[in-house]
């Protein structure tokens, strides 16, 4: 069945959501069956450099609705999103609510929609770290259970959902919308490199991001990691744009004097960060999305976590898990910098820039999205 005159409401809230929604909205704008798109920004992230710069870099339309929920405990933030989102849904009554990723805004909006009987499409469904101490794992499992259509980025996502009893008709393996954005904007980001290089005065460097509570909310853990980064910075400059959560902790614990090779920056916009990623000798991160972007860019990546919900980046990509312990971090970095980590990465299936059109086809009842069984094994 093909639907026409559809109203779609998209939700974004936090930094990693913006690059996922942008290609979906662009693909829907080309689809005549979709009459109206509404963009809701919950305001989970609100700083200029955590939110607004992404709208510019990604050429995202301004949000139609801004909920302005801001920061808080998990319960406060989730509850504030739910309370503010419900009247918006009642007013617009869309055919579908599209949520992406695994942040608190994702779960909060999926829950409100499901209770109002409005269908939920979850993009980046099925990823599992099997680590229930991660807030994102709770968000992922619950959002998937509430969703009517689930779009997976890699075969493990499809397998996890099937194992959890989600009917296969609901699951569509479409690939990775974040890679759609990367493919589109990589040429623009490359143009920024000469300017960045001149500003930083660097040719070779390691790029770092860290913000997971498990790494930065524990005083000793953060100290271990910073000491490891300090050791690495003794050999090669380390560029470290600080997430506000990480900056806050470093200030609170007075971890402010850092070795000279460790360059602490404000969070960067999408294009500047992409420009730095593609030229980095190595990336050290605890982000989910950066593991995937590094895989596409074939840049060696050390992920400071005991697990990953994106196993394809370990199987096919340049990613390696590393313990957040000074010696382990330094040893892994040395091994990569000496050339042992530069395996030839392969690109996962459908990480080629066309995931969003597949999502749109599936949503409007087209046949372009391949059946799950054909591609998941
Ligand atoms: C959130 C997501 C995480 C994602 C990350 C990307 C959840 C549970 N976590 O984590 O999955 O990887 O975003 O960045 O949804 N802050 C600011 N300015 C902002 C936003 C946050 O200063 O614009 C500070 C506040 O002090 C806030 C803290 O950062 O308390 C954490 O923000 P929050 O949205 O709670 O979680 P993140 O750590 O950003």
Coordinates of C-alpha atoms in Angstrom, one line a residue, residues 24 34-35 43 46 53 105 135 143 167 170 173 193 195 242 279 291 300 311 324 335 363 366:
X24 CA 16.0 12.1 6.0
X34 CA 4.9 13.5 1.9
X35 CA 2.8 16.7 2.3
X43 CA 16.5 21.5 23.4
X46 CA 21.2 24.1 23.6
X53 CA 26.3 25.5 14.5
X105 CA 14.9 12.8 23.8
X135 CA 21.7 5.1 29.7
X143 CA 12.5 2.9 21.9
X167 CA 8.4 -9.1 13.7
X170 CA 8.7 -4.0 11.0
X173 CA 18.0 -2.8 6.9
X193 CA 41.5 21.9 6.1
X195 CA 42.4 27.1 7.3
X242 CA 35.9 19.2 25.2
X279 CA 43.4 14.0 8.5
X291 CA 33.5 4.8 15.6
X300 CA 42.4 4.0 13.0
X311 CA 30.3 -4.5 16.2
X324 CA 40.5 3.4 30.0
X335 CA 50.8 0.1 18.4
X363 CA 7.8 4.7 5.0
X366 CA 7.5 1.7 -1.7

